[in-house]
Amino acid sequence: MRLFALAPAFALGGTLVATSALARPDSPAPILTAPEARDTLSYARPQVARVTHVDLDLTADFTAHVMRGTASLDILARPGAKEIVLDDNGLVIGKITDAAGHPLSWSVGANDDYKGAPLTVRIGATRRITITYRSSPDASALGWLAPSLTAGKTKPYLYSQGESINNRSWIPTQDSPGIRQSWTAKITVPSDLVAVMSAERLTPKGLPAGKGWHSYRFRMDHNVPPYLIALAVGDLAFRPLGPHTGVYTEPSMLDRAARELSDTEKMVRAAETLYGPYRWGRYDILVLPPSFPFGGMENPTLTFATPTIITGDKSNVDVIAHELAHSWSGNLVTNATWSDVWLNEGFTTYFENRIDEAV
């Protein structure tokens, strides 16, 4: 990730958690946890029960500024485990059921202003639960932009920012980088808007979902840290940059963005030569509206980037080299806890410079 302010310093030491880079739903279940991967910023108890897969079915309500729908979670639990603890920050929960639709008991614990609250679900023997809920209008992960805050000035825009512990404000899961999960999503949006996510896009064009609405489906088969689940909805157009790369942005910005980012495919090839195969399929870039407050975010398959890198002379495309480098150091191999984020950013800064040299 690229910020406009310096990150705090962290002590040396720390742990990394690696994904099975080619994991599929039928892969062997991951271990419950590593002793050194205890996360003080999560309420989860993965040594008892952990989330292995998230299936989202959500609608973006631009009037109420909420995401509403369901999250179905697959669970790996120790024998005899009776409950699972999730992370929750301001979610409004309607009900929680097992796979057959039978209601399950649940409770939300005391709230912390930063961490949110524990959501404890009594699972008994069930290993798949469905949570019906909506986010709050002030969810920390979601940026709801009025048309005036976009480049086109005519349509609203939504983006998410999960790092570090913000995704618990719109996804009820175990929100810790050491608890990696695969995921799928069906996202329903107004029919004049386009949805993109940090995953394989299964429906390039929206499928009808009632008058004035259409839906997009996405799939991430790799086990990823939950902060890398990302969403954007807006007036978006796409331009390919190479066989495996492309750029999404608002139509009025597309020509300039495509010219500025024309070396992206070259960057991917250079990175593969240095560090091994790029294992995520496509590498696309989403250039966000002018009000996007971050430099860049390494969401898998779809880097989120500030439009301030579009200068006309490619002088700031090192931001793309940085986010691309995270595809190896950060997305394939991740700091197990947020106190060790220097591992992500330190290695990535080094990789970024090696990519810049090669290109």
CSV table of N, CA, C and O in Angstrom, one decimal, residues 62-63 65 142-159 193 233-235 250 288-292:
chain,number,residue,atom,x,y,z
A,62,PHE,N,-27.3,2.8,-2.7
A,62,PHE,CA,-26.7,4.1,-2.8
A,62,PHE,C,-27.6,5.2,-2.1
A,62,PHE,O,-27.1,6.3,-1.9
A,63,THR,N,-28.8,4.9,-1.8
A,63,THR,CA,-29.7,5.8,-1.1
A,63,THR,C,-29.4,5.8,0.4
A,63,THR,O,-29.2,6.9,1.0
A,65,HIS,N,-26.8,4.3,1.7
A,65,HIS,CA,-25.3,4.1,1.9
A,65,HIS,C,-25.0,2.9,2.8
A,65,HIS,O,-24.2,3.0,3.7
A,142,LEU,N,-16.0,1.6,3.8
A,142,LEU,CA,-16.8,2.0,2.6
A,142,LEU,C,-16.8,3.5,2.4
A,142,LEU,O,-17.1,4.3,3.3
A,143,GLY,N,-16.4,3.9,1.2
A,143,GLY,CA,-16.4,5.3,0.8
A,143,GLY,C,-17.6,5.5,-0.2
A,143,GLY,O,-17.5,5.1,-1.4
A,144,TRP,N,-18.6,6.2,0.2
A,144,TRP,CA,-19.8,6.5,-0.7
A,144,TRP,C,-19.6,7.9,-1.2
A,144,TRP,O,-19.7,8.9,-0.5
A,145,LEU,N,-19.3,8.1,-2.5
A,145,LEU,CA,-19.0,9.4,-3.1
A,145,LEU,C,-20.2,9.9,-3.8
A,145,LEU,O,-20.8,9.2,-4.7
A,146,ALA,N,-20.6,11.1,-3.6
A,146,ALA,CA,-21.6,11.8,-4.4
A,146,ALA,C,-21.0,12.1,-5.8
A,146,ALA,O,-19.8,12.1,-6.0
A,147,PRO,N,-21.9,12.3,-6.7
A,147,PRO,CA,-21.4,12.6,-8.1
A,147,PRO,C,-20.4,13.7,-8.2
A,147,PRO,O,-19.5,13.7,-9.0
A,148,SER,N,-20.6,14.7,-7.3
A,148,SER,CA,-19.7,15.9,-7.4
A,148,SER,C,-18.3,15.5,-7.0
A,148,SER,O,-17.3,16.3,-7.3
A,149,LEU,N,-18.1,14.4,-6.3
A,149,LEU,CA,-16.7,13.9,-5.9
A,149,LEU,C,-16.1,13.0,-6.9
A,149,LEU,O,-15.0,12.5,-6.7
A,150,THR,N,-16.7,12.8,-8.1
A,150,THR,CA,-16.1,11.9,-9.1
A,150,THR,C,-15.6,12.8,-10.3
A,150,THR,O,-15.8,14.0,-10.3
A,151,ALA,N,-14.9,12.1,-11.2
A,151,ALA,CA,-14.4,12.9,-12.3
A,151,ALA,C,-15.5,13.2,-13.3
A,151,ALA,O,-15.5,14.3,-13.9
A,152,GLY,N,-16.5,12.3,-13.5
A,152,GLY,CA,-17.6,12.6,-14.4
A,152,GLY,C,-18.7,13.5,-13.9
A,152,GLY,O,-19.4,14.1,-14.7
A,153,LYS,N,-18.8,13.6,-12.6
A,153,LYS,CA,-19.8,14.5,-11.9
A,153,LYS,C,-21.2,14.2,-12.2
A,153,LYS,O,-22.1,15.0,-11.8
A,154,THR,N,-21.5,13.0,-12.7
A,154,THR,CA,-22.9,12.6,-13.0
A,154,THR,C,-23.5,11.5,-12.2
A,154,THR,O,-24.7,11.4,-12.0
A,155,LYS,N,-22.6,10.5,-11.8
A,155,LYS,CA,-23.1,9.3,-11.1
A,155,LYS,C,-22.3,9.1,-9.8
A,155,LYS,O,-21.1,9.5,-9.7
A,156,PRO,N,-22.9,8.5,-8.8
A,156,PRO,CA,-22.3,8.2,-7.5
A,156,PRO,C,-21.2,7.1,-7.7
A,156,PRO,O,-21.1,6.4,-8.7
A,157,TYR,N,-20.5,6.9,-6.6
A,157,TYR,CA,-19.3,5.9,-6.7
A,157,TYR,C,-19.2,5.3,-5.3
A,157,TYR,O,-19.4,6.0,-4.3
A,158,LEU,N,-18.8,4.1,-5.3
A,158,LEU,CA,-18.5,3.4,-4.0
A,158,LEU,C,-17.2,2.7,-4.1
A,158,LEU,O,-16.9,2.0,-5.2
A,159,TYR,N,-16.3,2.8,-3.1
A,159,TYR,CA,-15.1,2.0,-3.1
A,159,TYR,C,-14.9,1.5,-1.6
A,159,TYR,O,-15.4,2.1,-0.7
A,193,LEU,N,-24.5,1.4,-13.3
A,193,LEU,CA,-23.2,1.3,-12.7
A,193,LEU,C,-22.6,0.0,-12.9
A,193,LEU,O,-23.3,-1.0,-13.2
A,233,VAL,N,-17.8,0.3,-7.2
A,233,VAL,CA,-19.0,0.4,-8.0
A,233,VAL,C,-19.0,1.9,-8.5
A,233,VAL,O,-19.0,2.8,-7.8
A,234,GLY,N,-19.2,2.0,-9.8
A,234,GLY,CA,-19.3,3.3,-10.4
A,234,GLY,C,-19.5,3.3,-11.9
A,234,GLY,O,-19.8,2.3,-12.5
A,235,ASP,N,-19.4,4.5,-12.5
A,235,ASP,CA,-19.4,4.6,-13.9
A,235,ASP,C,-18.1,4.3,-14.5
A,235,ASP,O,-17.2,5.1,-14.6
A,250,GLU,N,-13.2,5.9,-14.8
A,250,GLU,CA,-14.3,6.6,-15.3
A,250,GLU,C,-14.0,7.0,-16.8
A,250,GLU,O,-12.9,7.2,-17.2
A,288,LEU,N,-9.1,5.5,-9.4
A,288,LEU,CA,-10.2,5.9,-8.7
A,288,LEU,C,-10.5,7.4,-8.9
A,288,LEU,O,-9.7,8.1,-9.6
A,289,PRO,N,-11.6,7.9,-8.4
A,289,PRO,CA,-11.9,9.3,-8.6
A,289,PRO,C,-11.0,10.2,-7.8
A,289,PRO,O,-10.2,9.8,-7.0
A,290,PRO,N,-11.0,11.5,-8.1
A,290,PRO,CA,-10.0,12.5,-7.5
A,290,PRO,C,-10.0,12.5,-6.0
A,290,PRO,O,-9.0,12.8,-5.4
A,291,SER,N,-11.1,12.1,-5.4
A,291,SER,CA,-11.3,12.2,-3.9
A,291,SER,C,-10.7,10.9,-3.2
A,291,SER,O,-10.8,10.9,-2.0
A,292,PHE,N,-10.2,9.9,-3.9
A,292,PHE,CA,-9.7,8.7,-3.3
A,292,PHE,C,-8.5,9.2,-2.5
A,292,PHE,O,-7.5,9.8,-3.0
